Amino acid sequence: MAKRGKYGKWSEEDLQHAIRAYSNNIYGLNQCQRVYGVPKATIKRHSDNKNIFVNGQKKFGTPTTFNIDMEKELVSHILALDSLFFGYTITDIRKLAYDIAEKYSLNHKFNKEKKMAGKKWFYLFMKRNPNIVLRQPEATSMARAKGFNKENVMSFFDLLEKIVDQNKLTANRVFNVDESGFTTVQKKPQKVISQKGKRYVGSITSGERGINTTIVCCTNAAGFYIPPMIIFKRKRKAPELEIGAPSGSIVEISDTGYINSELFVSWLKHFHSCVKSTIDEPVLLLLDGHTTHSKNLEALLFAKEHGIILLQLPGHTTHRLQPLDVAFFKPLGLYYIQTQEKWLRQNYGKTISQYQVTGLLNEAYGRAATIGTAENGFRGSGIWPVNRHLFEDHHFIVSNNLNRSPTPNENVSEDMENDQVYLNSKTNDMEENKNITVTDKTINRSTFLKVIEEISPIPKTQRDTNAKPKKSAQKAIVLTSSPYKNLLESSRAQQTIKKGPPKKKLFSAAKIDGVKTKNKKIEKSKELEKKKILNEQGSHHKKKKLKNIPSTSKNVGNVSWYCPLCQEEKIIDMVMCKKCSIWFHEECLGLNRGDTFEECHWCTEKSDQ
């Protein structure tokens, strides 16, 4: 007798004998099961020709809600959305399965209250389709999704191949530099072992908000690392910050804790001292399009003079084309968090300050800066060995979909149609109009696909008539080339001409004898004093002559250094007119220290009249 739960233990010969005995009324179902060891339900199903075969093999258990053809189409749709960076979650798939089953009135046991399939169905669905798996997606901004397009990537590889061939570069002469930020507070605690069912699981952090510190890292395709530059957010540099720093590294400060143009020039000199590049033996340095790199004329001139070829990566493509982003900074960040947690356990009750950051970074950097990591980064980005074919057409499906400019009443573009055909060919080898049979129902394949897209539409670019035109992403360019250098110099010259000389602030805020004055107070006091002088002059004719006399601010703070002749507030020796009580700089009057001064030229003109 066959034991419950053990399927297919009988042979095909036993099954045929059992069917013959049952069909000829030799034995009943119970006796057939006892004699031949075949379950009653199996004998009955085969004798009634209701057995289920899949790919020519017998199928055990209860039939699934969707047959193999329907699940293939469902998998194809899920992968199409995943390729557009709109992947489905577990809940989304369960809801989609319920909606499809309700649409075609299929026999299902899904939850009608929650309107979704059960978790058991989902895990069995994943088991039946091993080509799909639950993954943690990487957050990708819209700018990066649009920027990583075939045109930008291929133009970059054109420049890269040209530079490598012309200069006969090898792996030890191709470098990549980039910066990354670290704080005194760990970004995300690691997973820990805790009691099952516990409501709150905590992890000690150094604080609530950390202070940013930037580390500038550089490596080549052969695994040689340039000693890093560490930049702290400080006003003054303390010698304690250098304690525990990686060997050969340099420690700098900035107001923001980020790199600036001056610090990048300083790092470039540090880089040259390590690689010893010359014009005859140049090196290639890949970097992003940050303004401290691309708009830094001093850095470009230094690099050009010392045989450093600066190649700028296309905008918004560093997550795929920059070796340090591809393979280095993620493990470095993980190791840094581990060293922070280790330090907090060993120094219980204390917090991490800027003086511990250097030592923690040194430990994490030593673990992350390996030859294998550098080689994997350059290989994974197609930089070395130079391999533009690393990125195939399906890698650009997202950018093709986002960068198209639809017009009203426009159908799906040719690129989108090609992308969809590619996705279907990867997951579905069925014919175009083949029918799908579900129990006693026949469903047309094309109709089934339309229903899936109605329930779960594939995102398409929509036209925004009110949107302002945006600047296109930066292209790959050789920053040290003469045309780019000349363009940058001319742009700087035009900006200088347009701005003109700096304007003098005649009525700026001042601090006189410890009293802080504001612009409005100074202007008001000068207006009152000017009116007082005009009233004293009397006639309208005299007012005309005196209306251009600049006023003073002697009432502000009891002392004023303002001179009506030079119209400046220079803090130098002054002398007062005894008649009008206006103060003048001795230098403006041509007097030496100690010379007597009775009246100004305005009072002299008044007395002459």
Coordinates of C-alpha atoms in Angstrom, one line a residue, residues 35-463:
V35 CA -2.4 -5.3 -5.0
Y36 CA -0.4 -2.9 -7.2
G37 CA 0.6 -0.1 -4.7
V38 CA -0.9 2.7 -6.8
P39 CA -3.1 5.3 -5.1
K40 CA -6.8 5.2 -5.9
A41 CA -6.9 8.8 -7.1
T42 CA -4.1 8.1 -9.6
I43 CA -5.8 5.0 -11.0
K44 CA -9.1 6.9 -11.3
R45 CA -7.5 10.0 -12.9
H46 CA -5.6 7.9 -15.5
S47 CA -8.6 5.7 -16.3
D48 CA -10.7 8.8 -16.9
N49 CA -7.9 10.4 -19.1
K50 CA -7.7 13.4 -16.7
N51 CA -4.0 13.1 -15.9
I52 CA -1.8 16.1 -16.1
F53 CA 1.4 16.0 -18.0
V54 CA 4.0 18.8 -18.2
N55 CA 6.7 18.5 -21.0
G56 CA 5.8 14.8 -21.4
Q57 CA 6.2 14.0 -17.7
K58 CA 3.5 13.2 -15.1
K59 CA 2.6 16.0 -12.8
F60 CA 1.8 15.3 -9.1
G61 CA -0.3 17.2 -6.6
T62 CA -3.0 19.8 -7.1
P63 CA -2.7 21.7 -10.3
T64 CA -1.4 25.3 -10.0
T65 CA -3.6 28.4 -10.6
F66 CA -1.5 29.4 -13.6
N67 CA -0.1 26.9 -16.0
I68 CA 3.5 27.0 -17.2
D69 CA 2.8 29.2 -20.2
M70 CA 1.0 31.8 -18.2
E71 CA 3.7 31.9 -15.6
K72 CA 6.3 32.3 -18.4
E73 CA 4.5 35.4 -19.5
L74 CA 4.2 36.7 -15.9
V75 CA 7.9 36.2 -15.4
S76 CA 8.6 38.0 -18.7
H77 CA 6.6 41.0 -17.5
I78 CA 8.3 41.1 -14.1
L79 CA 11.7 41.1 -15.7
A80 CA 10.7 43.8 -18.2
L81 CA 9.8 46.1 -15.2
D82 CA 13.0 45.2 -13.4
S83 CA 15.0 46.2 -16.5
L84 CA 13.4 49.6 -16.3
F85 CA 14.3 50.0 -12.6
F86 CA 10.7 49.6 -11.5
G87 CA 11.0 46.0 -10.1
Y88 CA 8.1 44.3 -8.3
T89 CA 8.0 43.6 -4.6
I90 CA 6.5 40.5 -3.1
T91 CA 3.3 42.3 -2.4
D92 CA 3.0 43.6 -5.9
I93 CA 3.4 40.1 -7.5
R94 CA 0.8 38.7 -5.1
K95 CA -1.7 41.4 -6.0
L96 CA -1.0 41.0 -9.7
A97 CA -1.6 37.2 -9.5
Y98 CA -5.0 37.8 -7.8
D99 CA -6.1 40.4 -10.4
I100 CA -5.2 38.1 -13.3
A101 CA -7.0 35.1 -11.7
E102 CA -10.1 37.2 -11.2
K103 CA -10.0 38.7 -14.7
Y104 CA -10.1 35.2 -16.3
S105 CA -12.3 33.6 -13.6
L106 CA -9.7 31.0 -12.8
N107 CA -10.2 28.5 -10.0
H108 CA -8.0 29.8 -7.2
K109 CA -7.7 29.9 -3.4
F110 CA -6.4 33.4 -3.1
N111 CA -7.5 35.7 -0.3
K112 CA -10.5 37.6 -1.5
E113 CA -10.6 40.0 1.5
K114 CA -7.0 41.1 1.0
K115 CA -7.3 40.7 -2.8
M116 CA -3.9 39.0 -3.2
A117 CA -2.3 35.6 -3.5
G118 CA -0.9 33.9 -0.4
K119 CA 2.8 33.8 0.6
K120 CA 2.8 30.0 0.0
W121 CA 1.8 30.6 -3.6
F122 CA 4.6 33.2 -4.0
Y123 CA 7.4 30.9 -2.7
L124 CA 6.2 28.0 -4.9
F125 CA 6.0 30.4 -7.8
M126 CA 9.7 31.4 -7.2
K127 CA 10.7 27.8 -6.8
R128 CA 9.0 26.9 -10.2
N129 CA 10.9 29.8 -11.9
P130 CA 14.5 29.7 -10.7
N131 CA 15.6 32.4 -13.2
I132 CA 14.1 35.1 -10.9
V133 CA 15.2 35.8 -7.3
L134 CA 14.5 38.4 -4.6
R135 CA 17.3 41.0 -4.7
Q136 CA 18.1 44.3 -2.9
P137 CA 18.1 47.1 -5.5
E138 CA 20.6 49.9 -5.6
A139 CA 19.0 53.3 -5.4
T140 CA 19.6 55.1 -8.7
S141 CA 18.7 58.7 -9.2
M142 CA 16.8 59.9 -12.3
A143 CA 19.9 61.8 -13.5
R144 CA 22.0 58.7 -13.4
A145 CA 19.4 56.7 -15.1
K146 CA 19.2 59.2 -17.9
G147 CA 23.0 60.0 -18.0
F148 CA 24.1 56.4 -18.5
N149 CA 23.2 56.2 -22.2
K150 CA 24.9 54.5 -25.1
E151 CA 26.0 57.7 -26.8
N152 CA 27.8 59.1 -23.7
V153 CA 29.4 55.7 -22.8
M154 CA 30.7 55.0 -26.3
S155 CA 32.1 58.5 -26.8
F156 CA 34.0 58.0 -23.5
F157 CA 35.5 54.7 -24.7
D158 CA 36.5 56.3 -28.0
L159 CA 38.6 58.9 -26.1
L160 CA 39.9 56.2 -23.7
E161 CA 41.1 53.9 -26.5
K162 CA 42.7 56.8 -28.3
I163 CA 44.7 57.9 -25.3
V164 CA 45.8 54.4 -24.4
D165 CA 46.9 53.7 -28.0
Q166 CA 48.7 57.0 -28.6
N167 CA 50.6 56.9 -25.3
K168 CA 51.0 53.1 -25.1
L169 CA 49.7 53.1 -21.6
T170 CA 50.0 50.0 -19.3
A171 CA 48.0 49.0 -16.2
N172 CA 50.4 50.8 -13.8
R173 CA 49.9 54.1 -15.6
V174 CA 46.1 54.3 -15.6
F175 CA 44.7 55.9 -12.4
N176 CA 41.4 56.9 -10.9
V177 CA 40.8 59.5 -8.2
D178 CA 37.6 60.2 -6.3
E179 CA 36.5 61.5 -2.9
S180 CA 34.1 60.1 -0.3
G181 CA 32.7 61.5 2.9
F182 CA 32.9 59.9 6.4
T183 CA 31.4 61.1 9.7
T184 CA 32.1 60.6 13.3
V185 CA 28.8 58.8 13.6
Q186 CA 28.3 55.5 11.9
K187 CA 25.8 55.7 9.1
K188 CA 24.0 52.4 9.5
P189 CA 24.6 49.9 12.3
Q190 CA 25.3 46.3 11.3
K191 CA 22.9 43.4 11.9
V192 CA 23.2 41.8 15.3
I193 CA 21.9 38.6 17.0
S194 CA 19.1 39.3 19.4
Q195 CA 16.2 37.6 21.1
K196 CA 13.4 36.4 18.8
G197 CA 10.2 38.5 19.2
K198 CA 12.0 41.4 20.9
R199 CA 10.3 44.7 20.0
Y200 CA 13.3 47.0 20.1
V201 CA 16.9 46.1 19.2
G202 CA 19.3 49.0 19.7
S203 CA 22.9 49.8 18.8
I204 CA 25.1 52.5 20.4
T205 CA 26.2 55.3 18.0
S206 CA 28.8 58.0 18.7
G207 CA 26.1 60.7 18.5
E208 CA 23.1 61.9 16.6
R209 CA 24.8 64.1 14.0
G210 CA 28.4 63.7 12.9
I211 CA 31.1 66.0 11.6
N212 CA 32.0 65.3 7.9
T213 CA 35.5 64.3 6.9
T214 CA 36.6 63.7 3.3
I215 CA 39.1 61.2 2.1
V216 CA 40.6 61.5 -1.4
C217 CA 41.6 58.1 -2.7
C218 CA 43.5 57.1 -5.9
T219 CA 44.6 53.8 -7.3
N220 CA 45.7 52.3 -10.6
A221 CA 44.7 49.3 -12.6
A222 CA 47.7 47.3 -11.2
G223 CA 46.6 47.7 -7.6
F224 CA 49.0 50.5 -6.5
Y225 CA 47.4 53.0 -4.1
I226 CA 48.4 56.6 -3.8
P227 CA 48.6 57.6 -0.1
P228 CA 45.2 59.4 0.6
M229 CA 44.5 63.0 1.5
I230 CA 42.2 63.4 4.6
I231 CA 40.3 66.7 4.8
F232 CA 38.8 67.8 8.1
K233 CA 36.1 70.5 8.7
R234 CA 38.0 73.0 10.8
K235 CA 39.3 76.5 10.8
R236 CA 42.7 75.7 12.3
K237 CA 44.9 72.6 11.7
A238 CA 45.9 70.7 14.8
P239 CA 48.9 68.3 14.8
E240 CA 46.9 65.7 16.7
L241 CA 44.8 65.2 13.5
E242 CA 47.7 63.4 11.8
I243 CA 48.2 60.8 14.6
G244 CA 47.5 57.4 13.1
A245 CA 47.1 58.5 9.5
P246 CA 48.0 56.1 6.7
S247 CA 51.7 56.1 5.8
G248 CA 52.6 58.9 3.3
S249 CA 49.2 60.5 3.5
I250 CA 48.5 64.2 3.9
V251 CA 46.1 65.9 6.3
E252 CA 44.4 69.2 5.3
I253 CA 41.5 71.3 6.5
S254 CA 38.7 73.3 4.9
D255 CA 35.7 75.3 6.0
T256 CA 33.2 72.7 4.8
G257 CA 35.1 69.5 5.2
Y258 CA 35.0 69.0 1.4
I259 CA 37.6 69.3 -1.2
N260 CA 38.1 72.7 -3.0
S261 CA 40.2 74.0 -5.9
E262 CA 43.2 74.8 -3.8
L263 CA 43.2 71.4 -2.1
F264 CA 42.8 69.6 -5.4
V265 CA 46.0 71.4 -6.7
S266 CA 47.7 70.4 -3.5
W267 CA 46.6 66.8 -4.0
L268 CA 47.7 66.9 -7.6
K269 CA 51.2 67.8 -6.5
H270 CA 51.2 65.0 -4.0
F271 CA 50.1 62.6 -6.8
H272 CA 52.9 63.7 -9.1
S273 CA 55.5 63.2 -6.3
C274 CA 54.3 59.6 -6.1
V275 CA 54.0 58.7 -9.7
K276 CA 56.9 60.8 -11.1
S277 CA 55.2 61.4 -14.4
T278 CA 56.8 63.3 -17.3
I279 CA 55.7 64.5 -20.7
D280 CA 57.6 61.6 -22.3
E281 CA 56.1 59.1 -19.8
P282 CA 52.6 60.4 -19.1
V283 CA 50.0 58.8 -16.9
L284 CA 46.2 58.8 -17.3
L285 CA 44.0 60.1 -14.4
L286 CA 40.3 59.4 -14.6
L287 CA 38.1 61.8 -12.6
D288 CA 34.5 63.0 -12.4
G289 CA 33.3 66.4 -13.6
H290 CA 33.2 68.2 -10.2
T291 CA 34.0 71.9 -10.6
T292 CA 37.1 71.6 -8.4
H293 CA 38.5 69.3 -11.2
S294 CA 37.0 70.5 -14.5
K295 CA 37.0 74.3 -13.8
N296 CA 40.3 74.5 -12.0
L297 CA 42.7 76.2 -14.4
E298 CA 45.7 76.0 -12.1
A299 CA 45.3 72.3 -11.8
L300 CA 45.0 71.8 -15.5
L301 CA 48.1 73.8 -16.2
F302 CA 50.1 71.8 -13.6
A303 CA 48.9 68.5 -15.0
K304 CA 49.7 69.5 -18.6
E305 CA 53.2 70.6 -17.6
H306 CA 53.9 67.3 -15.7
G307 CA 52.6 64.7 -18.0
I308 CA 49.2 64.0 -16.3
I309 CA 46.4 63.4 -18.8
L310 CA 43.1 64.3 -17.1
L311 CA 40.1 62.5 -18.6
Q312 CA 36.7 63.5 -17.3
L313 CA 34.1 60.8 -17.1
P314 CA 30.6 61.5 -18.6
G315 CA 28.2 63.1 -16.2
H316 CA 26.0 60.9 -14.0
T317 CA 27.9 57.7 -15.1
T318 CA 30.4 57.3 -12.2
H319 CA 28.3 54.6 -10.6
R320 CA 29.2 52.3 -13.6
L321 CA 32.4 53.8 -15.1
Q322 CA 34.4 54.9 -12.0
P323 CA 36.5 52.0 -10.6
L324 CA 36.6 53.4 -7.1
D325 CA 32.8 53.7 -7.0
V326 CA 32.3 50.3 -8.5
A327 CA 34.5 48.2 -6.1
F328 CA 36.3 50.3 -3.4
F329 CA 34.2 52.8 -1.5
K330 CA 31.5 50.3 -0.5
P331 CA 33.8 47.9 1.4
L332 CA 35.7 50.9 2.8
G333 CA 32.5 52.3 4.3
L334 CA 31.6 48.9 5.7
Y335 CA 35.0 48.5 7.3
Y336 CA 34.9 52.0 8.7
I337 CA 31.6 51.3 10.4
Q338 CA 33.1 48.1 11.9
T339 CA 36.1 49.9 13.3
Q340 CA 33.8 52.6 14.8
E341 CA 31.7 50.0 16.6
K342 CA 34.9 48.2 17.7
W343 CA 36.2 51.5 19.1
L344 CA 33.0 52.3 20.9
R345 CA 33.0 48.8 22.6
Q346 CA 36.6 49.3 23.8
N347 CA 36.0 52.8 24.9
Y348 CA 32.6 52.4 26.5
G349 CA 30.9 55.8 27.5
K350 CA 33.1 57.9 25.1
T351 CA 32.2 59.4 21.8
I352 CA 34.3 59.5 18.6
S353 CA 35.8 63.0 17.8
Q354 CA 37.8 64.2 14.9
Y355 CA 41.0 63.1 16.6
Q356 CA 40.0 59.5 16.3
V357 CA 38.8 59.6 12.7
T358 CA 42.3 59.4 11.2
G359 CA 43.2 56.2 13.1
L360 CA 39.8 54.6 12.3
L361 CA 40.2 55.5 8.6
N362 CA 43.7 54.0 8.6
E363 CA 42.5 50.7 9.9
A364 CA 39.5 50.6 7.4
Y365 CA 41.7 51.8 4.5
G366 CA 44.3 49.0 5.2
R367 CA 41.6 46.4 4.9
A368 CA 39.9 47.8 1.8
A369 CA 43.0 48.9 -0.3
T370 CA 43.9 45.5 -1.8
I371 CA 45.2 44.6 -5.2
G372 CA 42.2 42.5 -6.0
T373 CA 39.8 45.2 -5.2
A374 CA 41.5 47.7 -7.5
E375 CA 41.7 45.1 -10.3
N376 CA 38.1 44.2 -9.9
G377 CA 37.1 47.9 -10.0
F378 CA 38.9 48.6 -13.3
R379 CA 37.7 45.3 -14.8
G380 CA 34.1 45.8 -13.7
S381 CA 33.9 49.3 -15.2
G382 CA 35.5 48.3 -18.5
I383 CA 38.4 50.7 -18.0
W384 CA 41.2 48.1 -17.9
P385 CA 41.5 46.0 -19.9
V386 CA 39.6 48.5 -22.1
N387 CA 36.3 46.7 -22.9
R388 CA 33.5 48.8 -24.3
H389 CA 31.5 45.6 -25.0
L390 CA 31.1 45.0 -21.3
F391 CA 27.9 47.1 -21.6
E392 CA 25.4 45.5 -23.9
D393 CA 22.2 47.0 -25.4
H394 CA 20.0 45.9 -22.5
H395 CA 22.1 48.0 -20.1
F396 CA 20.8 51.1 -21.8
I397 CA 17.1 50.2 -21.9
V398 CA 16.3 52.6 -19.0
S399 CA 18.1 55.6 -20.6
N400 CA 16.4 54.9 -23.9
N401 CA 13.0 54.9 -22.3
L402 CA 13.7 58.1 -20.3
N403 CA 15.6 60.1 -22.9
R404 CA 13.0 59.8 -25.7
S405 CA 11.0 62.9 -26.4
P406 CA 7.4 61.9 -27.2
T407 CA 5.0 64.1 -29.0
P408 CA 1.2 64.1 -28.5
N409 CA -0.5 61.1 -30.0
E410 CA 2.8 59.3 -30.4
N411 CA 3.0 55.6 -30.1
V412 CA 5.9 53.6 -28.5
S413 CA 9.1 54.5 -30.2
E414 CA 11.2 52.1 -32.3
D415 CA 13.8 51.9 -29.5
M416 CA 11.2 50.9 -27.0
E417 CA 9.8 48.2 -29.3
N418 CA 13.3 46.8 -29.8
D419 CA 13.9 46.8 -26.0
Q420 CA 10.6 45.0 -25.4
V421 CA 11.4 42.4 -28.1
Y422 CA 14.8 41.9 -26.4
L423 CA 13.3 41.3 -23.0
N424 CA 10.7 38.9 -24.4
S425 CA 13.4 36.9 -26.2
K426 CA 15.4 36.5 -23.0
T427 CA 12.5 35.0 -21.1
N428 CA 10.0 33.7 -23.6
D429 CA 10.6 31.5 -26.7
M430 CA 6.9 31.0 -27.5
E431 CA 5.3 31.8 -30.8
E432 CA 3.5 35.1 -31.3
N433 CA -0.1 33.9 -31.5
K434 CA 0.1 30.6 -29.6
N435 CA -2.9 29.9 -27.4
I436 CA -2.7 29.2 -23.7
T437 CA -5.0 26.4 -22.4
V438 CA -6.1 26.5 -18.8
T439 CA -8.3 23.5 -17.8
D440 CA -11.2 23.8 -20.2
K441 CA -10.5 27.4 -21.2
T442 CA -8.4 28.6 -24.1
I443 CA -6.8 32.0 -23.9
N444 CA -5.0 33.8 -26.7
R445 CA -1.4 34.7 -25.8
S446 CA -1.5 38.3 -27.2
T447 CA -4.8 38.9 -25.3
F448 CA -3.2 37.6 -22.1
L449 CA -0.3 40.0 -22.5
K450 CA -2.6 42.9 -23.0
V451 CA -4.4 42.1 -19.8
I452 CA -1.2 42.0 -17.9
E453 CA -0.1 45.4 -19.2
E454 CA -3.6 46.8 -18.4
I455 CA -3.4 45.6 -14.8
S456 CA 0.4 46.5 -14.5
P457 CA 1.4 49.0 -17.3
I458 CA 5.0 49.4 -18.3
P459 CA 6.1 53.0 -17.5
K460 CA 6.4 55.2 -20.6
T461 CA 7.9 58.7 -20.9
Q462 CA 5.3 61.5 -20.9
R463 CA 5.7 64.9 -22.5

